[in-house]
Amino acid sequence: MHRIARAGTRFAATALLLVATLSALCAPALAASALSPQHHAASAPKRFDLPPTTGPYRVGTVIVHLVDRSRIDPFVGGPREIMVTIAYPIQPHAQGPRATWIDPALVGEIEALYDDYGFVPGSIDWAGARRPAIEGAALKSSPRGWPVVLFSPGLQFFRELYSASVDDLASHGYVVASMTHTYEAIFAAFPGGRVALGVELTETVESTQMWLDTRVADSRFVLDALSAMNQGRNPDAGHRRLPAGLRGGLDLSRVGFFGHSYGGTTAAETMFFDRRFDAGVDFDGRLSTTYGPPQDLPYGPTRAARFGLDKPFLLMGAAGHSHRPVPDQDPSWIDFWGNQRGWKRELQLPLGLLSVSATTPRSCRDWAMRRRRAFCNWPTAACRRPSRWPVRARTCGLSSICT
């Protein structure tokens, strides 16, 4: 049994990811002033915005509060509720305010998280940071409707950490729904300023399976909600207004799923259970609930690893995540590779550089230059019939689909 301390290793990983985001977005003076109490005393909080998107479409966004009354929340009891951010293409001349990156209710939690790393509270204007997405703008019309992609974060992470990637993918012509898995995540903000803090997680064979099962059910429920929106219904728990154009604006015959770390595990496992998903990507996630030594639990591969999938799936990994022999080998990737029945490909990120398996015809540039793009090198052969999921995507970009 292994306990994941809320203020321990997961906090450190989350903080490091946030620091990496800031270092990419902000001038060096931001970090210097934020870390210097003397400088901070004489200066206003530093502000920043998330980077612009790279695709041909401008992006709109809406946040939806979903409540699944058919499930009892396994962490705290009561109906299961989750928050979802949807990013989507909009008209080039759409008007409206840019969406804030962090809910103001989370600023205290973010500052408490950063305090362990020497950042002076109040030195960064977290609430003022904006995404490139326009709040509540109408979905741009498309003759076929836009393909849909779901995103799931890493274990205990929250969806806001990945906003730049999600918005950028939407700018290439996708409706992208990212979710926070409530009470497993360190925190989640709900309407009215309510913040749901994560519970203490202890790794056992039973608990880790419960976490994954909960994530799979969350993901399937999000897709149900998107289907309701496509039919003109409003699944928001507070019936807050949804953007115009969602009715009939989604092409639910083309649905993908990508995730980081345990979110990648979630993507594969959800595809195993739900035929509505057509393709998936795992960013460096184990395909097991427990992984054996040095963890004091037996190795527990997921169903996706044990039986494979019959649809396209991309693995993107570093360090021990490979189907080939590497130090600190993760056996779940070997299992999945051997059992996968659909199209498959593996991309590796040694020392931060993205390389492609020798079996692939192309290579990708430095991952640091392309981190905002989700899918790489899907071959035309991945499409089993016209108008199905990805195909001729550009190197390191999912910019086109089968036609």
Short mmCIF file of C-alpha atoms in Angstrom, two decimals:
data_model
loop_
_atom_site.label_atom_id
_atom_site.label_comp_id
_atom_site.label_asym_id
_atom_site.label_seq_id
_atom_site.Cartn_x
_atom_site.Cartn_y
_atom_site.Cartn_z
CA MET A 1 0.00 0.00 0.00
CA HIS A 2 1.36 3.41 -0.99
CA ARG A 3 -0.08 6.73 0.08
CA ILE A 4 -0.04 9.68 -2.33
CA ALA A 5 0.28 12.72 -0.10
CA ARG A 6 -1.77 15.67 -1.27
CA ALA A 7 1.00 18.06 -0.28
CA GLY A 8 3.79 15.78 -1.41
CA THR A 9 4.96 14.30 -4.66
CA ARG A 10 1.85 15.12 -6.69
CA PHE A 11 1.97 18.73 -5.58
CA ALA A 12 5.60 18.86 -6.64
CA ALA A 13 4.84 17.42 -10.06
CA THR A 14 1.96 19.84 -10.57
CA ALA A 15 4.04 22.80 -9.47
CA LEU A 16 6.89 21.84 -11.78
CA LEU A 17 4.48 21.62 -14.68
CA LEU A 18 3.11 25.05 -13.85
CA VAL A 19 6.61 26.46 -13.60
CA ALA A 20 7.41 24.99 -17.00
CA THR A 21 4.31 26.67 -18.41
CA LEU A 22 5.27 30.00 -16.94
CA SER A 23 8.84 29.79 -18.13
CA ALA A 24 7.56 29.24 -21.67
CA LEU A 25 5.08 32.11 -21.53
CA CYS A 26 6.72 34.80 -19.46
CA ALA A 27 9.84 36.91 -19.62
CA PRO A 28 12.70 35.99 -17.26
CA ALA A 29 11.91 39.13 -15.30
CA LEU A 30 8.66 37.52 -14.12
CA ALA A 31 10.39 34.69 -12.31
CA ALA A 32 13.08 36.98 -10.97
CA SER A 33 10.64 39.49 -9.51
CA ALA A 34 8.24 36.83 -8.25
CA LEU A 35 11.05 35.15 -6.33
CA SER A 36 12.45 38.35 -4.89
CA PRO A 37 10.60 39.73 -1.82
CA GLN A 38 12.54 42.99 -2.00
CA HIS A 39 11.60 43.56 -5.63
CA HIS A 40 8.01 42.48 -5.05
CA ALA A 41 7.51 45.05 -2.34
CA ALA A 42 8.08 47.81 -4.87
CA SER A 43 6.24 46.39 -7.89
CA ALA A 44 2.75 45.42 -8.97
CA PRO A 45 1.86 41.75 -9.54
CA LYS A 46 3.23 40.46 -12.83
CA ARG A 47 0.67 39.41 -15.39
CA PHE A 48 0.80 37.20 -18.44
CA ASP A 49 -1.49 35.61 -21.02
CA LEU A 50 -1.40 32.16 -22.53
CA PRO A 51 0.20 31.97 -25.99
CA PRO A 52 -1.75 32.52 -29.21
CA THR A 53 -3.02 29.48 -31.08
CA THR A 54 -1.33 28.24 -34.25
CA GLY A 55 -4.26 26.92 -36.31
CA PRO A 56 -6.34 28.61 -39.02
CA TYR A 57 -9.39 29.12 -36.78
CA ARG A 58 -10.02 31.46 -33.90
CA VAL A 59 -11.24 29.73 -30.75
CA GLY A 60 -14.27 30.12 -28.50
CA THR A 61 -14.86 28.49 -25.15
CA VAL A 62 -17.50 27.63 -22.57
CA ILE A 63 -17.28 25.95 -19.15
CA VAL A 64 -19.98 23.44 -18.28
CA HIS A 65 -20.98 22.00 -14.89
CA LEU A 66 -22.16 18.42 -15.29
CA VAL A 67 -23.92 16.30 -12.67
CA ASP A 68 -24.35 12.55 -13.19
CA ARG A 69 -27.22 11.57 -10.92
CA SER A 70 -27.02 7.94 -12.04
CA ARG A 71 -23.74 7.51 -10.14
CA ILE A 72 -22.72 7.83 -6.51
CA ASP A 73 -19.40 9.64 -6.22
CA PRO A 74 -16.96 6.98 -4.93
CA PHE A 75 -14.78 9.59 -3.18
CA VAL A 76 -17.33 11.59 -1.16
CA GLY A 77 -20.80 10.19 -1.85
CA GLY A 78 -23.68 12.03 -3.50
CA PRO A 79 -24.18 12.52 -7.24
CA ARG A 80 -20.98 12.66 -9.29
CA GLU A 81 -20.22 16.16 -10.62
CA ILE A 82 -17.44 17.33 -12.90
CA MET A 83 -16.37 20.53 -14.62
CA VAL A 84 -15.65 20.56 -18.35
CA THR A 85 -14.06 23.23 -20.54
CA ILE A 86 -15.04 23.12 -24.21
CA ALA A 87 -12.90 24.87 -26.85
CA TYR A 88 -14.08 25.12 -30.46
CA PRO A 89 -13.63 27.02 -33.76
CA ILE A 90 -15.40 30.37 -34.18
CA GLN A 91 -15.86 32.98 -36.89
CA PRO A 92 -12.77 35.09 -37.67
CA HIS A 93 -14.47 38.35 -36.64
CA ALA A 94 -16.27 37.09 -33.52
CA GLN A 95 -16.33 39.62 -30.69
CA GLY A 96 -16.23 39.10 -26.94
CA PRO A 97 -13.98 38.99 -23.89
CA ARG A 98 -11.04 36.61 -23.72
CA ALA A 99 -11.60 33.80 -21.25
CA THR A 100 -9.69 33.85 -17.98
CA TRP A 101 -7.26 31.00 -17.47
CA ILE A 102 -7.73 30.36 -13.75
CA ASP A 103 -11.02 30.66 -11.90
CA PRO A 104 -10.58 33.41 -9.27
CA ALA A 105 -11.69 30.92 -6.60
CA LEU A 106 -8.51 28.90 -7.28
CA VAL A 107 -6.02 31.74 -6.86
CA GLY A 108 -5.49 31.00 -3.17
CA GLU A 109 -4.87 27.32 -3.91
CA ILE A 110 -2.43 28.17 -6.71
CA GLU A 111 -0.52 30.60 -4.50
CA ALA A 112 -0.37 28.07 -1.67
CA LEU A 113 1.00 25.51 -4.11
CA TYR A 114 3.65 27.94 -5.34
CA ASP A 115 4.65 29.10 -1.86
CA ASP A 116 6.70 25.91 -1.46
CA TYR A 117 8.81 27.00 -4.43
CA GLY A 118 9.71 30.46 -3.21
CA PHE A 119 7.11 32.46 -5.11
CA VAL A 120 5.91 35.43 -3.07
CA PRO A 121 2.11 35.45 -2.63
CA GLY A 122 0.61 38.25 -4.68
CA SER A 123 3.60 38.54 -7.00
CA ILE A 124 1.74 37.01 -9.97
CA ASP A 125 -1.67 38.08 -11.23
CA TRP A 126 -3.12 34.60 -11.66
CA ALA A 127 -6.71 35.82 -11.96
CA GLY A 128 -5.73 38.22 -14.76
CA ALA A 129 -4.13 35.60 -17.02
CA ARG A 130 -6.19 35.08 -20.17
CA ARG A 131 -6.54 32.33 -22.72
CA PRO A 132 -6.68 33.18 -26.42
CA ALA A 133 -10.25 31.81 -26.53
CA ILE A 134 -13.31 34.09 -26.71
CA GLU A 135 -15.85 33.45 -23.98
CA GLY A 136 -19.23 32.20 -25.18
CA ALA A 137 -18.68 32.95 -28.89
CA ALA A 138 -20.86 31.06 -31.36
CA LEU A 139 -19.51 27.85 -32.87
CA LYS A 140 -18.50 28.36 -36.50
CA SER A 141 -20.77 26.39 -38.79
CA SER A 142 -19.37 23.43 -40.71
CA PRO A 143 -21.21 21.39 -43.37
CA ARG A 144 -20.35 18.09 -41.69
CA GLY A 145 -19.99 19.34 -38.15
CA TRP A 146 -16.67 19.46 -36.31
CA PRO A 147 -14.89 16.33 -35.11
CA VAL A 148 -14.79 15.96 -31.34
CA VAL A 149 -11.84 15.27 -29.04
CA LEU A 150 -11.88 14.58 -25.29
CA PHE A 151 -8.92 15.33 -23.02
CA SER A 152 -8.12 13.84 -19.59
CA PRO A 153 -5.33 15.19 -17.31
CA GLY A 154 -2.75 13.26 -15.32
CA LEU A 155 -3.49 11.79 -11.89
CA GLN A 156 -4.42 14.59 -9.45
CA PHE A 157 -3.84 17.22 -12.15
CA PHE A 158 -6.51 19.69 -13.22
CA ARG A 159 -7.57 20.62 -16.73
CA GLU A 160 -6.39 24.25 -16.55
CA LEU A 161 -2.78 23.08 -16.71
CA TYR A 162 -3.36 21.99 -20.31
CA SER A 163 -5.35 24.97 -21.58
CA ALA A 164 -2.76 26.06 -24.16
CA SER A 165 -2.69 22.60 -25.76
CA VAL A 166 -6.47 22.26 -25.76
CA ASP A 167 -7.07 25.72 -27.25
CA ASP A 168 -4.42 25.13 -29.89
CA LEU A 169 -5.94 21.83 -30.99
CA ALA A 170 -9.34 23.52 -31.27
CA SER A 171 -7.79 26.13 -33.56
CA HIS A 172 -7.03 23.33 -36.04
CA GLY A 173 -10.71 22.48 -36.43
CA TYR A 174 -11.85 20.39 -33.45
CA VAL A 175 -14.34 20.69 -30.63
CA VAL A 176 -12.19 19.76 -27.62
CA ALA A 177 -13.66 18.95 -24.20
CA SER A 178 -11.24 18.79 -21.26
CA MET A 179 -12.33 17.62 -17.85
CA THR A 180 -11.18 17.71 -14.23
CA HIS A 181 -11.77 14.46 -12.33
CA THR A 182 -13.23 15.86 -9.12
CA TYR A 183 -11.87 14.84 -5.70
CA GLU A 184 -9.05 12.91 -7.30
CA ALA A 185 -7.66 16.19 -8.66
CA ILE A 186 -5.98 18.47 -6.12
CA PHE A 187 -8.74 20.98 -6.61
CA ALA A 188 -11.63 21.91 -8.90
CA ALA A 189 -13.62 25.14 -9.05
CA PHE A 190 -17.40 25.05 -9.37
CA PRO A 191 -19.91 27.82 -10.06
CA GLY A 192 -20.48 30.29 -7.24
CA GLY A 193 -16.88 30.18 -6.02
CA ARG A 194 -17.10 26.67 -4.55
CA VAL A 195 -13.82 24.74 -4.55
CA ALA A 196 -13.73 20.94 -4.23
CA LEU A 197 -10.41 19.85 -2.74
CA GLY A 198 -8.92 16.49 -3.58
CA VAL A 199 -9.08 13.66 -1.07
CA GLU A 200 -6.04 11.80 0.17
CA LEU A 201 -5.24 8.96 -2.21
CA THR A 202 -3.80 5.65 -1.07
CA GLU A 203 -2.66 3.19 -3.72
CA THR A 204 -4.09 -0.30 -3.36
CA VAL A 205 -5.16 -2.80 -5.99
CA GLU A 206 -8.79 -1.86 -5.33
CA SER A 207 -8.38 1.92 -5.06
CA THR A 208 -6.33 2.37 -8.21
CA GLN A 209 -8.89 0.36 -10.18
CA MET A 210 -11.63 2.57 -8.71
CA TRP A 211 -9.80 5.72 -9.81
CA LEU A 212 -9.58 4.43 -13.37
CA ASP A 213 -13.17 3.17 -13.44
CA THR A 214 -14.33 6.59 -12.22
CA ARG A 215 -12.34 8.36 -14.92
CA VAL A 216 -13.77 6.08 -17.61
CA ALA A 217 -17.31 6.76 -16.38
CA ASP A 218 -16.57 10.52 -16.26
CA SER A 219 -15.34 10.43 -19.86
CA ARG A 220 -18.32 8.52 -21.17
CA PHE A 221 -20.65 10.91 -19.35
CA VAL A 222 -18.90 13.91 -20.94
CA LEU A 223 -19.46 12.39 -24.38
CA ASP A 224 -23.12 11.83 -23.44
CA ALA A 225 -23.35 15.53 -22.55
CA LEU A 226 -21.79 16.55 -25.86
CA SER A 227 -24.35 14.36 -27.64
CA ALA A 228 -27.12 16.14 -25.73
CA MET A 229 -25.73 19.52 -26.81
CA ASN A 230 -25.62 18.33 -30.40
CA GLN A 231 -29.33 17.52 -30.10
CA GLY A 232 -30.13 21.01 -28.82
CA ARG A 233 -30.38 20.17 -25.12
CA ASN A 234 -28.52 21.92 -22.30
CA PRO A 235 -26.90 19.48 -19.83
CA ASP A 236 -25.37 22.22 -17.64
CA ALA A 237 -26.51 21.67 -14.05
CA GLY A 238 -27.41 25.35 -13.67
CA HIS A 239 -28.81 25.62 -17.21
CA ARG A 240 -26.37 28.41 -17.95
CA ARG A 241 -26.52 29.63 -21.51
CA LEU A 242 -24.54 27.64 -24.06
CA PRO A 243 -22.91 29.12 -27.18
CA ALA A 244 -24.99 29.31 -30.34
CA GLY A 245 -24.28 26.75 -33.04
CA LEU A 246 -23.76 23.67 -30.86
CA ARG A 247 -26.99 22.05 -32.04
CA GLY A 248 -25.99 19.94 -35.03
CA GLY A 249 -22.51 21.45 -34.95
CA LEU A 250 -20.64 18.33 -33.80
CA ASP A 251 -19.75 15.32 -35.92
CA LEU A 252 -20.04 12.50 -33.40
CA SER A 253 -19.05 9.93 -36.01
CA ARG A 254 -15.50 11.26 -35.56
CA VAL A 255 -14.49 11.21 -31.88
CA GLY A 256 -10.98 11.01 -30.46
CA PHE A 257 -9.52 10.90 -26.96
CA PHE A 258 -6.10 11.98 -25.72
CA GLY A 259 -4.65 12.28 -22.26
CA HIS A 260 -1.49 12.92 -20.31
CA SER A 261 -0.07 10.32 -17.90
CA TYR A 262 -3.07 8.70 -16.15
CA GLY A 263 -5.19 10.61 -18.64
CA GLY A 264 -3.56 8.52 -21.38
CA THR A 265 -4.43 5.43 -19.37
CA THR A 266 -7.98 6.77 -19.23
CA ALA A 267 -8.11 7.31 -23.00
CA ALA A 268 -7.13 3.72 -23.78
CA GLU A 269 -9.42 2.18 -21.18
CA THR A 270 -12.40 4.30 -22.23
CA MET A 271 -11.89 3.24 -25.84
CA PHE A 272 -11.92 -0.39 -24.70
CA PHE A 273 -15.40 0.03 -23.22
CA ASP A 274 -16.99 2.60 -25.52
CA ARG A 275 -17.23 2.06 -29.28
CA ARG A 276 -18.10 5.71 -29.88
CA PHE A 277 -14.41 6.63 -29.65
CA ASP A 278 -12.52 6.21 -32.92
CA ALA A 279 -8.87 6.94 -32.04
CA GLY A 280 -6.71 7.79 -29.06
CA VAL A 281 -3.35 9.09 -27.85
CA ASP A 282 -1.50 8.30 -24.63
CA PHE A 283 1.02 10.95 -23.59
CA ASP A 284 3.42 8.99 -21.38
CA GLY A 285 0.85 7.14 -19.29
CA ARG A 286 1.19 3.66 -17.85
CA LEU A 287 -1.38 1.21 -19.17
CA SER A 288 -1.73 -0.37 -15.76
CA THR A 289 -3.42 0.51 -12.48
CA THR A 290 -0.55 -0.88 -10.42
CA TYR A 291 2.91 -1.47 -11.75
CA GLY A 292 4.77 -3.85 -9.44
CA PRO A 293 8.24 -3.32 -7.93
CA PRO A 294 9.44 -0.98 -6.58
CA GLN A 295 5.79 -0.34 -5.75
CA ASP A 296 4.71 -2.89 -3.14
CA LEU A 297 1.72 -3.99 -5.21
CA PRO A 298 1.40 -6.63 -7.96
CA TYR A 299 1.50 -5.58 -11.59
CA GLY A 300 -2.03 -4.85 -12.81
CA PRO A 301 -2.33 -4.17 -16.56
CA THR A 302 -5.49 -2.48 -17.79
CA ARG A 303 -7.96 -4.26 -20.05
CA ALA A 304 -6.66 -2.20 -22.95
CA ALA A 305 -3.15 -3.54 -22.30
CA ARG A 306 -4.33 -7.13 -21.85
CA PHE A 307 -6.61 -7.28 -24.88
CA GLY A 308 -5.60 -4.36 -27.09
CA LEU A 309 -7.90 -2.13 -29.14
CA ASP A 310 -9.14 -2.55 -32.70
CA LYS A 311 -8.92 1.19 -33.44
CA PRO A 312 -5.95 3.52 -34.04
CA PHE A 313 -3.90 4.36 -30.97
CA LEU A 314 -0.73 6.41 -30.59
CA LEU A 315 1.78 6.04 -27.75
CA MET A 316 4.04 9.00 -26.92
CA GLY A 317 6.60 8.25 -24.24
CA ALA A 318 9.91 8.94 -22.55
CA ALA A 319 12.22 7.08 -20.19
CA GLY A 320 10.74 3.66 -19.37
CA HIS A 321 7.67 4.04 -21.54
CA SER A 322 8.37 2.09 -24.73
CA HIS A 323 7.45 -1.22 -26.28
CA ARG A 324 11.17 -1.71 -26.95
CA PRO A 325 13.77 -2.63 -24.32
CA VAL A 326 14.69 0.48 -22.29
CA PRO A 327 15.92 1.09 -18.72
CA ASP A 328 13.16 1.01 -16.08
CA GLN A 329 10.87 -0.73 -18.54
CA ASP A 330 7.13 -0.34 -18.13
CA PRO A 331 5.74 -3.78 -19.05
CA SER A 332 2.27 -2.41 -19.81
CA TRP A 333 3.47 -0.79 -23.04
CA ILE A 334 4.98 -4.10 -24.16
CA ASP A 335 1.69 -5.86 -23.36
CA PHE A 336 -0.37 -3.27 -25.20
CA TRP A 337 1.90 -3.29 -28.25
CA GLY A 338 1.67 -7.06 -28.57
CA ASN A 339 -2.10 -7.14 -28.13
CA GLN A 340 -3.09 -4.03 -30.11
CA ARG A 341 -5.17 -5.04 -33.14
CA GLY A 342 -5.73 -1.62 -34.69
CA TRP A 343 -3.21 0.78 -36.20
CA LYS A 344 -0.46 1.68 -33.74
CA ARG A 345 2.59 3.87 -33.52
CA GLU A 346 5.04 4.91 -30.82
CA LEU A 347 6.85 8.23 -30.54
CA GLN A 348 9.69 8.73 -28.08
CA LEU A 349 10.84 11.92 -26.34
CA PRO A 350 14.44 11.28 -25.22
CA LEU A 351 15.89 14.34 -23.45
CA GLY A 352 12.93 16.41 -24.57
CA LEU A 353 13.35 15.67 -28.29
CA LEU A 354 10.60 13.83 -30.09
CA SER A 355 11.79 11.00 -32.30
CA VAL A 356 9.76 8.49 -34.24
CA SER A 357 10.13 4.73 -34.22
CA ALA A 358 12.29 3.43 -37.05
CA THR A 359 9.20 1.93 -38.61
CA THR A 360 7.72 5.37 -39.30
CA PRO A 361 8.43 7.34 -42.49
CA ARG A 362 8.83 10.74 -40.89
CA SER A 363 10.38 12.41 -37.90
CA CYS A 364 9.12 15.25 -35.74
CA ARG A 365 10.92 18.38 -34.69
CA ASP A 366 11.92 19.31 -31.18
CA TRP A 367 8.94 18.54 -28.95
CA ALA A 368 9.49 21.75 -27.04
CA MET A 369 8.65 23.59 -30.26
CA ARG A 370 5.54 21.48 -30.85
CA ARG A 371 4.20 20.73 -27.40
CA ARG A 372 0.86 22.37 -28.09
CA ARG A 373 -0.10 19.86 -30.78
CA ALA A 374 -1.62 16.60 -29.82
CA PHE A 375 -1.42 13.97 -32.53
CA CYS A 376 1.43 12.95 -34.87
CA ASN A 377 1.77 11.14 -38.18
CA TRP A 378 -1.52 9.32 -38.52
CA PRO A 379 -1.31 7.34 -41.78
CA THR A 380 -4.07 7.21 -44.35
CA ALA A 381 -4.26 3.48 -43.69
CA ALA A 382 -5.62 4.25 -40.22
CA CYS A 383 -8.96 5.11 -41.81
CA ARG A 384 -10.99 2.01 -42.32
CA ARG A 385 -13.54 3.86 -44.41
CA PRO A 386 -14.08 7.40 -45.68
CA SER A 387 -15.10 10.10 -43.21
CA ARG A 388 -13.66 8.23 -40.26
CA TRP A 389 -11.09 9.69 -37.89
CA PRO A 390 -7.58 10.83 -38.51
CA VAL A 391 -5.47 10.50 -41.39
CA ARG A 392 -3.23 12.73 -43.26
CA ALA A 393 -2.34 14.82 -40.21
CA ARG A 394 0.72 16.96 -40.64
CA THR A 395 3.86 15.99 -38.79
CA CYS A 396 3.15 16.79 -35.10
CA GLY A 397 -0.30 18.19 -35.84
CA LEU A 398 -3.80 16.78 -36.19
CA SER A 399 -4.91 19.24 -38.82
CA SER A 400 -6.84 17.09 -41.26
CA ILE A 401 -9.10 14.08 -41.20
CA CYS A 402 -10.32 11.47 -43.66
CA THR A 403 -12.52 12.81 -46.37
#
